[in-house]
Coordinates of C-alpha atoms and ligand atoms in Angstrom, one line a residue:
X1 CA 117.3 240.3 77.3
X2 CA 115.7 240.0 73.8
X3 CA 117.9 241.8 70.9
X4 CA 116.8 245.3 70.1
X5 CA 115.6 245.6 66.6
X6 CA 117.9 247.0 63.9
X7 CA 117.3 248.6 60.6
X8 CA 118.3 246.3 57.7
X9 CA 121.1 249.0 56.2
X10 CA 122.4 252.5 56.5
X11 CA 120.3 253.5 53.8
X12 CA 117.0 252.5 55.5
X13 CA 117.5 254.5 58.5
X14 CA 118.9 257.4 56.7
X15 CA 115.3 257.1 54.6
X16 CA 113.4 256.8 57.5
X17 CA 115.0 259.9 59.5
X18 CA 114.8 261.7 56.1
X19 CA 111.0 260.6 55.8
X20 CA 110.3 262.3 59.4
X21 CA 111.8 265.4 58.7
X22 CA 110.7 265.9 55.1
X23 CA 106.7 266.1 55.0
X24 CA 104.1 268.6 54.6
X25 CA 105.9 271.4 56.3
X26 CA 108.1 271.0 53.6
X27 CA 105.9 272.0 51.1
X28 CA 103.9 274.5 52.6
X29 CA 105.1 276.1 55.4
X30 CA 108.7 276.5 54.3
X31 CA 108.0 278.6 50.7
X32 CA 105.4 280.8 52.6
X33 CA 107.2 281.6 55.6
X34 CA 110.4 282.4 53.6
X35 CA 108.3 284.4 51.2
X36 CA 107.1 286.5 54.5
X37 CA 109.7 287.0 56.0
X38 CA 112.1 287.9 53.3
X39 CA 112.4 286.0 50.6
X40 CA 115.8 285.2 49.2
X41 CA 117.4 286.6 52.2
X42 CA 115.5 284.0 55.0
X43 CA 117.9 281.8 53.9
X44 CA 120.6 283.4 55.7
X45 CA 118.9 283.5 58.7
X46 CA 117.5 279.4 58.0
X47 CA 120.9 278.3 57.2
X48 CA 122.3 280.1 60.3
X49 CA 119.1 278.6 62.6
X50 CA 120.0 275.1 60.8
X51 CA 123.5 275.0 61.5
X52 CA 123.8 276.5 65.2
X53 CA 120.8 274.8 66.8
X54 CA 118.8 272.1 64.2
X55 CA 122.1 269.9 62.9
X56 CA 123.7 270.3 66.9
X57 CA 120.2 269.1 68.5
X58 CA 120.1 266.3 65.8
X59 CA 123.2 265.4 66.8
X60 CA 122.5 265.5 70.2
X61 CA 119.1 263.4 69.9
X62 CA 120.9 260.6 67.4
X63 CA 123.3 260.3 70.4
X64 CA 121.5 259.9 73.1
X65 CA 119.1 256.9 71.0
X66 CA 122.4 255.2 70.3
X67 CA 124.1 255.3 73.2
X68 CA 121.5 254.3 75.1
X69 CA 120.0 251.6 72.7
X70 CA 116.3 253.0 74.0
X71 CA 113.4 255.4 73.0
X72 CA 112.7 258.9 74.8
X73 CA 111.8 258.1 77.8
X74 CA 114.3 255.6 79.3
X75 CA 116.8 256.6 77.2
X76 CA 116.5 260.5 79.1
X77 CA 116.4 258.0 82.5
X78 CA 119.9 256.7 82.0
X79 CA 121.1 260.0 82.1
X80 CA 118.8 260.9 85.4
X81 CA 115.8 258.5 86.3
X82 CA 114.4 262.3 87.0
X83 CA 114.4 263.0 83.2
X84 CA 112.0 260.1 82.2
X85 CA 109.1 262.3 82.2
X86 CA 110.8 264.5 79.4
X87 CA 110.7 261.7 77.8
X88 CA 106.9 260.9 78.1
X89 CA 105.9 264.5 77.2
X90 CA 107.9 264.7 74.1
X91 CA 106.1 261.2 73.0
X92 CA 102.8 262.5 74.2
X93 CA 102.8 266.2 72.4
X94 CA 103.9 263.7 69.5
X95 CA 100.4 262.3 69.9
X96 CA 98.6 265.0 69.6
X97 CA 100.0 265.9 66.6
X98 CA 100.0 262.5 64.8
X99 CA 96.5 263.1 65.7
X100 CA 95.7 265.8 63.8
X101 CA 97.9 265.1 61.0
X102 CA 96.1 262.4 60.0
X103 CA 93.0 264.0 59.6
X104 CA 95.1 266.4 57.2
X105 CA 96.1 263.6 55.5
X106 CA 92.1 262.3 55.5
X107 CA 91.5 265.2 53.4
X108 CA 94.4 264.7 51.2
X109 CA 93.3 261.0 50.2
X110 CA 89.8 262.6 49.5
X111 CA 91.1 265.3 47.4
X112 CA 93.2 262.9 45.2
X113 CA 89.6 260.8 44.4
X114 CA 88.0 264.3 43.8
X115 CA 90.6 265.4 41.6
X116 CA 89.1 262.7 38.7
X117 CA 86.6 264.7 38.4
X118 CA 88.0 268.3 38.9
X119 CA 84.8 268.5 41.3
X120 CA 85.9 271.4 43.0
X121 CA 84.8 273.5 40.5
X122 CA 85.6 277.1 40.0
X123 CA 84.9 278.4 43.3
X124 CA 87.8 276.0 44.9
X125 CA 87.1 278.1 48.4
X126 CA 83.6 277.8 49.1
X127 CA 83.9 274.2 47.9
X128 CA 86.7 273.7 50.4
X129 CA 85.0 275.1 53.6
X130 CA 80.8 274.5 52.7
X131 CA 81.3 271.2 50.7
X132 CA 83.7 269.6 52.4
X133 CA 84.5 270.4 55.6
X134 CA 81.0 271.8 55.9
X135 CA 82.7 274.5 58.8
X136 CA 80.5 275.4 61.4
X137 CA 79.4 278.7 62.4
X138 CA 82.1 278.9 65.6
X139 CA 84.5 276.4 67.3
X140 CA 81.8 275.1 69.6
X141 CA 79.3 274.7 67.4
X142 CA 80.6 271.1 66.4
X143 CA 78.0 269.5 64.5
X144 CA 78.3 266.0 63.3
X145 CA 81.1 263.9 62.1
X146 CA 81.9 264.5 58.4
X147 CA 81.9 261.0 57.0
X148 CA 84.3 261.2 53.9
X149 CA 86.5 262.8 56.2
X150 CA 86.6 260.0 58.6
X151 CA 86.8 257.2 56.5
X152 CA 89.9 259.1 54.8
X153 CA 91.2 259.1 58.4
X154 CA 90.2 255.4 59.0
X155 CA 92.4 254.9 55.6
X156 CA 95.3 256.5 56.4
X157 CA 95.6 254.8 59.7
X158 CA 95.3 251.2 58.0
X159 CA 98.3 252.2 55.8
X160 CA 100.3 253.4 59.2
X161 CA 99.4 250.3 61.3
X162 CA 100.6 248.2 58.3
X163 CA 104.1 250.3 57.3
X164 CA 105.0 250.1 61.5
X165 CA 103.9 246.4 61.6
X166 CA 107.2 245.2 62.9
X167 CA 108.9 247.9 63.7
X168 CA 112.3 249.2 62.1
X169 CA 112.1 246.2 59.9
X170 CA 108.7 246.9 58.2
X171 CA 109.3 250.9 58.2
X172 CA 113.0 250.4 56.6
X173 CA 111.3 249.0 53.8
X174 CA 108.4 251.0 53.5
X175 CA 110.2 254.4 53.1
X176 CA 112.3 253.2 50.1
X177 CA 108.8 254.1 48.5
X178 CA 107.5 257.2 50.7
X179 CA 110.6 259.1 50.5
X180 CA 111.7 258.8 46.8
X181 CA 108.2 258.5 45.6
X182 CA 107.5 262.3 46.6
X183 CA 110.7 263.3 45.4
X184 CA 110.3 262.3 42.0
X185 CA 106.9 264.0 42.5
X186 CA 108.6 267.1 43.1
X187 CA 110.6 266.8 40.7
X188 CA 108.0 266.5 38.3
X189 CA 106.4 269.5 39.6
X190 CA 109.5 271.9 39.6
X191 CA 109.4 270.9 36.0
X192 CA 106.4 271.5 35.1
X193 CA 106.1 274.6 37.4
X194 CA 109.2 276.3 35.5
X195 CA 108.2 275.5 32.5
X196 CA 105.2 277.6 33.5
X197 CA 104.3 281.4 31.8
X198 CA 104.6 284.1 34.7
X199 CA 106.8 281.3 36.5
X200 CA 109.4 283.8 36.3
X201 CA 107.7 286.2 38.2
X202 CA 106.6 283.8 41.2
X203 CA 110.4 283.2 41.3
X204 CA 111.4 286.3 42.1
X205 CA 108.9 287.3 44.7
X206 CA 110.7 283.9 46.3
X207 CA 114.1 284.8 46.0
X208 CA 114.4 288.2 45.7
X209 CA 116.3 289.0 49.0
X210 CA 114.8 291.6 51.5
X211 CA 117.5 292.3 53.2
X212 CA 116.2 295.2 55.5
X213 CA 114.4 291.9 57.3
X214 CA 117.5 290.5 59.0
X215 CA 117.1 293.3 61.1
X216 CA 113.6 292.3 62.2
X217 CA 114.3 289.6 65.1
X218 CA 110.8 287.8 64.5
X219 CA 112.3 286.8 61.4
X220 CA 114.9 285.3 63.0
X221 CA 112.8 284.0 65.3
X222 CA 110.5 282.2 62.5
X223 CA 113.9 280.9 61.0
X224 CA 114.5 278.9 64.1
X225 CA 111.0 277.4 65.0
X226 CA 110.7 276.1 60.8
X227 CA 114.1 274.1 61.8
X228 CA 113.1 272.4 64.3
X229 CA 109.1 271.8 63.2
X230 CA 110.9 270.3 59.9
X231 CA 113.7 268.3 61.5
X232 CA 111.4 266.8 63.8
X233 CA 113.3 267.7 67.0
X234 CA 112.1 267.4 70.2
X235 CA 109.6 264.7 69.9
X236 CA 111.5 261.8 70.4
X237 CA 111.0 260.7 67.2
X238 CA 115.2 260.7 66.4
X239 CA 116.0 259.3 69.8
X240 CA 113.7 256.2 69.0
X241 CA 114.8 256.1 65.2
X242 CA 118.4 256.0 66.4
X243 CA 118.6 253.7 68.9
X244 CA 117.6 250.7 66.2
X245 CA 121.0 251.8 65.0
X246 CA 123.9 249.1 65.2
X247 CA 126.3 249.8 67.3
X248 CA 129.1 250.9 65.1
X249 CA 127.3 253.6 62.9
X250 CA 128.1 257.2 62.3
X251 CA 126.3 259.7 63.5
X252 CA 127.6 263.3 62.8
X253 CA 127.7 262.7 59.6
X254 CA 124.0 261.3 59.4
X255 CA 122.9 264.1 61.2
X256 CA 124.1 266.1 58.5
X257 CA 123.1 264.8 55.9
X258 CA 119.5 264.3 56.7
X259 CA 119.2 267.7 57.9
X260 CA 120.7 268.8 54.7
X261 CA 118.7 266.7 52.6
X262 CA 115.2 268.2 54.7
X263 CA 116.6 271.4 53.6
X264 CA 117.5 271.0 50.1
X265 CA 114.1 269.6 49.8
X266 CA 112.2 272.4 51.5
X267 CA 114.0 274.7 49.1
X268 CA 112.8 272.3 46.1
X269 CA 109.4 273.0 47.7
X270 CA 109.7 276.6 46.8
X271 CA 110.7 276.6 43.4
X272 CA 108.0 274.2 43.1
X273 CA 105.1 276.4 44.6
X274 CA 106.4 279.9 43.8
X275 CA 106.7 279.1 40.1
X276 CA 102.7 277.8 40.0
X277 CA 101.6 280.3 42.0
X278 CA 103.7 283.5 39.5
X279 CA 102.0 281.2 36.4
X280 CA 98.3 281.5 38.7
X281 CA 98.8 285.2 39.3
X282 CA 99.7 285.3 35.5
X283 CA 96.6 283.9 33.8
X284 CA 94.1 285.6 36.7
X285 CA 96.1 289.0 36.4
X286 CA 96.4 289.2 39.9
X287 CA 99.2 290.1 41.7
X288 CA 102.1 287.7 43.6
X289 CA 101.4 288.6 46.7
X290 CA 97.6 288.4 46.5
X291 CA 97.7 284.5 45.4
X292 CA 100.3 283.5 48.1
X293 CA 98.1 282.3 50.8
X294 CA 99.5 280.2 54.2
X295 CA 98.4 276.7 55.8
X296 CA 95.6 274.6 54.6
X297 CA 94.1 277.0 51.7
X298 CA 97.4 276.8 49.7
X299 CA 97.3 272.7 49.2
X300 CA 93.2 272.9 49.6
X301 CA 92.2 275.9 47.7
X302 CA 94.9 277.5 45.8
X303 CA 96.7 274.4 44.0
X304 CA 93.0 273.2 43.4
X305 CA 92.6 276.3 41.3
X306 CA 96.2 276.1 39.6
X307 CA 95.5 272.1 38.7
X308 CA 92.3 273.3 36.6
X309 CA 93.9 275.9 35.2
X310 CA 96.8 273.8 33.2
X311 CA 96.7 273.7 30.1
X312 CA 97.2 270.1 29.9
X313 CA 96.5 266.4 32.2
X314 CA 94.8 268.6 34.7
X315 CA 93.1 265.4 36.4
X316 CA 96.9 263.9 36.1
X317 CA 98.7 266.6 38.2
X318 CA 95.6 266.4 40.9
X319 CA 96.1 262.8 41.5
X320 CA 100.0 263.2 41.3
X321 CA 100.0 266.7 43.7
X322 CA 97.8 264.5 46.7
X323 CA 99.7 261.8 46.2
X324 CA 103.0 263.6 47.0
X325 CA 101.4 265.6 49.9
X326 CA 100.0 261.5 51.0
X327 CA 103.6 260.2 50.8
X328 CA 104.9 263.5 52.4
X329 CA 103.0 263.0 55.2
X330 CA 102.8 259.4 55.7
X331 CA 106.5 258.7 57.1
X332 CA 106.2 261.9 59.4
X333 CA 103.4 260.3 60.7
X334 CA 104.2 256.9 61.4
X335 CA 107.5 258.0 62.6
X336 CA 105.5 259.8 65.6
X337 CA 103.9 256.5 66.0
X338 CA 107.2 254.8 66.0
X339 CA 108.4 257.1 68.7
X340 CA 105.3 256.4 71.3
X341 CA 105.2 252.3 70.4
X342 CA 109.4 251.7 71.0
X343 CA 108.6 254.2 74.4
X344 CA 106.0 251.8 75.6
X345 CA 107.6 248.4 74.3
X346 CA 110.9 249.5 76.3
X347 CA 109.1 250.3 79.3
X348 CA 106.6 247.7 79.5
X349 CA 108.1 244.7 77.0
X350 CA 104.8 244.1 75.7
X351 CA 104.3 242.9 72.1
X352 CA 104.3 245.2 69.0
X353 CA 101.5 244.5 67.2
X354 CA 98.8 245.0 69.8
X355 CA 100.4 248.2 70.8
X356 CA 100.7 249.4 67.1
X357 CA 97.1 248.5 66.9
X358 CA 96.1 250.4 70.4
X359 CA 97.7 253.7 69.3
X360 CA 95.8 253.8 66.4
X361 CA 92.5 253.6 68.2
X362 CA 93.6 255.7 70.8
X363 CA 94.7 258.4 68.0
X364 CA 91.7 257.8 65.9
X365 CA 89.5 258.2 68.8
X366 CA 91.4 261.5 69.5
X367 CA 91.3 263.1 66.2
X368 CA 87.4 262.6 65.9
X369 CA 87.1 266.0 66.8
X370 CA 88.9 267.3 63.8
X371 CA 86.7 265.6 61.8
X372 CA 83.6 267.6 62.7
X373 CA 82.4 270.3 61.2
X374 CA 84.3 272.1 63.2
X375 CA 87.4 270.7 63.0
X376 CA 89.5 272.7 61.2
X377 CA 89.2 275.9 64.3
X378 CA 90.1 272.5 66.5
X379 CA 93.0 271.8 64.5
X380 CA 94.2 275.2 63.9
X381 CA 94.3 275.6 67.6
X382 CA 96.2 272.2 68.7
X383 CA 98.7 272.7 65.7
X384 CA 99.4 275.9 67.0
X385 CA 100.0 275.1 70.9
X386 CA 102.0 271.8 70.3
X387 CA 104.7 273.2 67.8
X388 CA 105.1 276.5 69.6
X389 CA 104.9 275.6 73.2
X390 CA 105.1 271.0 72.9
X391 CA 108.5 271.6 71.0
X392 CA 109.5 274.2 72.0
X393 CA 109.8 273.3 76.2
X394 CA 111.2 270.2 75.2
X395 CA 114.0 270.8 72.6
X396 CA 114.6 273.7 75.9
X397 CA 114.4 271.1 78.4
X398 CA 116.9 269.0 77.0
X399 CA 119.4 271.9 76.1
X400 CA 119.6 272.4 80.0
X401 CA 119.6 269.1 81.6
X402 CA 121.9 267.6 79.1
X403 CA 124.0 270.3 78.5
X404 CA 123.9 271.6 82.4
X405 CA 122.1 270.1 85.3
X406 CA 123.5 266.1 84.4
X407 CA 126.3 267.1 82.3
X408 CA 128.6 264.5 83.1
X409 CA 126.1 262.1 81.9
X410 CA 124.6 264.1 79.4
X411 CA 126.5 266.4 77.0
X412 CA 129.9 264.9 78.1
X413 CA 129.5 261.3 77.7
X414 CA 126.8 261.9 74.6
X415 CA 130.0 263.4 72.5
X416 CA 132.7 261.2 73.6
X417 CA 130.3 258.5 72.6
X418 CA 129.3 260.4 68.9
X419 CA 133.0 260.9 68.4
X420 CA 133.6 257.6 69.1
X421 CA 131.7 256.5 66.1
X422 CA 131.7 259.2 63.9
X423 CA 134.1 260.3 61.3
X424 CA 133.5 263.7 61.9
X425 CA 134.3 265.0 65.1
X426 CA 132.0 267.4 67.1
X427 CA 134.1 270.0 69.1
X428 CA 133.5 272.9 71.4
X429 CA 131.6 274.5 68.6
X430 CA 129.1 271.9 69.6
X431 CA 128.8 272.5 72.9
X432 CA 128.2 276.1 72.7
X433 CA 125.4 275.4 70.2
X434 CA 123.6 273.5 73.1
X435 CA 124.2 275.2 76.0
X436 CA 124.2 279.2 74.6
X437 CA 122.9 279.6 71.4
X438 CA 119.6 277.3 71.6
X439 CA 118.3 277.7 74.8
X440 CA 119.0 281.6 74.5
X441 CA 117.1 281.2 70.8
X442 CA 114.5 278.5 72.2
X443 CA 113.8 281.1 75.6
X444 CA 113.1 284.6 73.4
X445 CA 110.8 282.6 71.3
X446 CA 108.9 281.4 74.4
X447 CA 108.8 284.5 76.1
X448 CA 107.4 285.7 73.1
X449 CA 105.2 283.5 72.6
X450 CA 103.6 283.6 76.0
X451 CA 103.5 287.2 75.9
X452 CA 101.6 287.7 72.4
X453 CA 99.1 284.9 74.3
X454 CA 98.6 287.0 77.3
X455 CA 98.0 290.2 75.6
X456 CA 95.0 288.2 73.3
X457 CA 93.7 284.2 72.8
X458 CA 95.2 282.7 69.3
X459 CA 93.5 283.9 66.6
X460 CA 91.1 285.6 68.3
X461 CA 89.6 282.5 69.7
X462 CA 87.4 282.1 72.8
X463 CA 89.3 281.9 75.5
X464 CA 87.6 278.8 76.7
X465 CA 88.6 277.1 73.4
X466 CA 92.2 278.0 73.7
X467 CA 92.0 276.3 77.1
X468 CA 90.9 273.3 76.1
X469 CA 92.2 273.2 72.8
X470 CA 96.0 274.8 74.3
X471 CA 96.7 275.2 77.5
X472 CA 94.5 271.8 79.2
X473 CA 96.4 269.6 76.7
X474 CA 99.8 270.4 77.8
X475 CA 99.0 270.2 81.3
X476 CA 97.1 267.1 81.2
X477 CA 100.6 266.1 79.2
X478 CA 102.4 266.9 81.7
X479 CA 100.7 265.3 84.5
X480 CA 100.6 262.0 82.6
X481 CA 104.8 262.4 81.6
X482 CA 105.0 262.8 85.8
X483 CA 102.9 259.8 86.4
X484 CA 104.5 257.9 83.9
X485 CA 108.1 258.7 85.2
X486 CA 107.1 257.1 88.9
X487 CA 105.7 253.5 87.5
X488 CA 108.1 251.3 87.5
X489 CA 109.6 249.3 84.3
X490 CA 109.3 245.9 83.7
X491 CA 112.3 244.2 84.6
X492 CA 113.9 247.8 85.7
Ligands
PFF501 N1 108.9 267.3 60.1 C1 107.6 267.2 59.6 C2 107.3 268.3 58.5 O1 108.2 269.1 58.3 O2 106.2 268.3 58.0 C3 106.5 267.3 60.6 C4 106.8 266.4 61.8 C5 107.0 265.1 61.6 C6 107.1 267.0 63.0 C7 107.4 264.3 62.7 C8 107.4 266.2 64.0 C9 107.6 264.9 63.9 F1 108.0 264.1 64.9

């Protein structure tokens, strides 16, 4: 059998794990949810929701790659040759979402070039939606493709393809650059964000805690799903980027420290955003609250407005603030694409580049919808059912089989083997992590997910839409993962 590829050094794969986790959800997601639900005091529930289900599932999934020495889906077979589809649908709800954070990614490569020029103008909202994304009436009105949009797809793909060229090799070079390259960003940017009037005051509508909201069990609940969205659990991503580990690596205390590091980053996001934004609110008199806005319109529409409104190298800190969100985003994504190449190499032990090449048509093809002009309802739509249901079943999934139905195979030999490596040792605390407090954490947040659904569609969409756009999806996944699971492997 041909050697499985390695990563050239510790460092590379702890860069490249780091580079998965850390990316635009970072940024984004983490200051605004912990500004909703709390401020200062979400990070007790975050730490607690790190340390009880996102650092033991890490650990689990870094196990079971290295173990094994294979991706997702046979990796999950070894265990049970029932599991394999687990496998498939993690790698497959991995697609869908490499294929709409492309697109994002599309927009932030144009964004950078518009930034030259400032062109947004002053009204950074209605240039956003009627300039450039050009967002139709309703979801099915779909219009035509926007060009600009596509060809920053087409360009981010090219820069994928070439950073997964050959695998763990090409990647464990590539993220020397993508990981420190937005750190230093960020850096900048907490720099110049403190040094900010009014930054004071965006500080403390970020840290002041609220701690009548630990009560609330949706916050909670929001602490949990951020961990896993931004450790990139449950898409076999970690599985695959283990498994190119040599044998004789540690792997609590990676687990740890990438986790940490995604962390301590996400809380660098904050200080980074919530200084801007209290410096925004200060020079348009408006209030905190009213200038903290969620998803897209923070990076598309609010820092647009905040970058013309420096006093100083506006055009400087456009270019800089897309570039960061580009090299973000770039190792989450190829990481995803990493994941669903090593799961069809081990099965099939075909050659790299073609398949490399394949995905990317296959994913470009899929995300042309989100570069319509209406997109953005499309993408809004599929974000939302892959990380709240995709992730969610699967982080689930493997909490029971591993940790119940094929224990022997499962949770008992996965931590002999990481104890066998690492220096530090995973006890019983471990265990109950995966077998109580997860699955009881991962089941109230599906229950309650599935309930808000059945009481009205997301976001008020047609239902139709949330069919297709949802629910269709994750069946067709799952029928595919099934399939998948009875054809046979070459040469197993
Ligand atoms: N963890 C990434 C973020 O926080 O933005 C997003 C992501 C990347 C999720 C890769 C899943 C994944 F496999």
């Amino acid at each position: 059998m041909a050697k499985r590829e390695q990563w050239a050094s510790r460092t590379a794969f702890f860069l490249a794990a780091t580079g998965s986790a850390i990316g635009l959800g970072n940024i984004w997601r983490f200051p605004y949810i912990c500004f909703k639900y709390g401020g200062g005091a979400f990070l007790i529930p975050y730490l607690v929701a790190l340390f009880s289900a996102g650092i033991p599932l890490m650990i689990l999934e870094f196990s079971l790659g290295h173990k094994y020495q294979l991706s997702a889906p046979l990796a999950l077979a070894k265990v049970h040759k029932n599991l394999e589809w687990l496998g498939w649908f993690a790698l497959l709800v991995a697609f869908g979402i490499v294929a709409y954070y492309t697109v994002i990614m599309g927009w932030c490569f144009n964004y950078m070039f518009h930034s030259i020029k400032l062109s947004w103008g002053e009204n950074t909202g209605g240039f956003f939606y009627e300039k450039f994304l050009a967002l139709s009436k309703n979801v099915f009105t779909i219009g035509s493709i926007r060009p600009l949009i596509f060809a920053g797809l087409i360009a981010t793909w090219i820069w994928i393809v070439l950073s997964v060229w050959k695998g763990a090799k090409t990647v464990g070079k590539v993220v020397y650059v993508t990981v420190t390259l937005p750190w230093l960003c960020l850096l900048i940017f907490v720099i110049r964000g403190l040094t900010l009037p009014g930054a004071i005051d965006g500080l403390s509508y970020y840290l002041t805690p609220n701690f009548a909201a630990l009560k609330d069990p949706k916050v909670w609940l929001a602490a949990y799903s951020q961990v896993f969205f931004s450790l990139s659990i449950g898409f076999g991503v970690m599985i695959a980027y283990a498994s190119f580990l040599p044998k004789k690596s540690d792997i609590v205390n990676n687990a740890f420290l990438v986790s940490l590091a995604d962390a301590g980053t996400a809380f660098a996001g904050g200080l980074a955003v919530f200084s801007t934004l209290g410096y925004y609110a200060h020079t348009t008199g408006l209030s905190v609250p009213d200038v903290v806005k969620s998803g897209p319109s923070l990076a598309f529409i609010t820092y647009p407005t905040i970058i013309s409104l420096l006093p100083f190298a506006c055009s400087f800190f456009g270019i800089l603030f897309f570039l960061m969100l580009l090299t973000l985003g770039v190792d989450s994504a190829f990481s995803l694409v990493e994941a669903g190449t090593a799961g069809i190499i081990d099965k099939w032990k075909k050659k790299r580049i073609p398949i490399n090449f394949a995905f990317g048509i296959a994913a470009v093809i899929a995300g042309l919808i989100f570069t319509t002009k209406a997109g953005l309802y499309w993408l809004d739509i599929v974000d939302y059912f892959m990380s709240n249901f995709g992730l969610v079943i699967v982080a689930l999934l493997e909490c029971i089989f591993l940790g119940y139905l094929y224990r022997e195979k499962g949770i008992v030999a996965l931590r002999e083997h990481a104890n066998s490596v690492s220096e530090i040792k995973v006890g019983k605390w471990w265990e109950i992590c995966i077998k109580v407090v997860t699955p009881i954490a991962l089941i109230i947040l599906l229950v309650l997910t599935v309930i808000e659904r059945i009481k009205g569609a997301y976001e008020n969409y047609p239902r139709l839409a949330e069919f297709l756009g949802g629910w269709l999806i994750l069946i067709a996944f799952f029928v595919v993962a099934i399939i998948l699971n009875r054809v046979r492997s070459k040469g197993g």
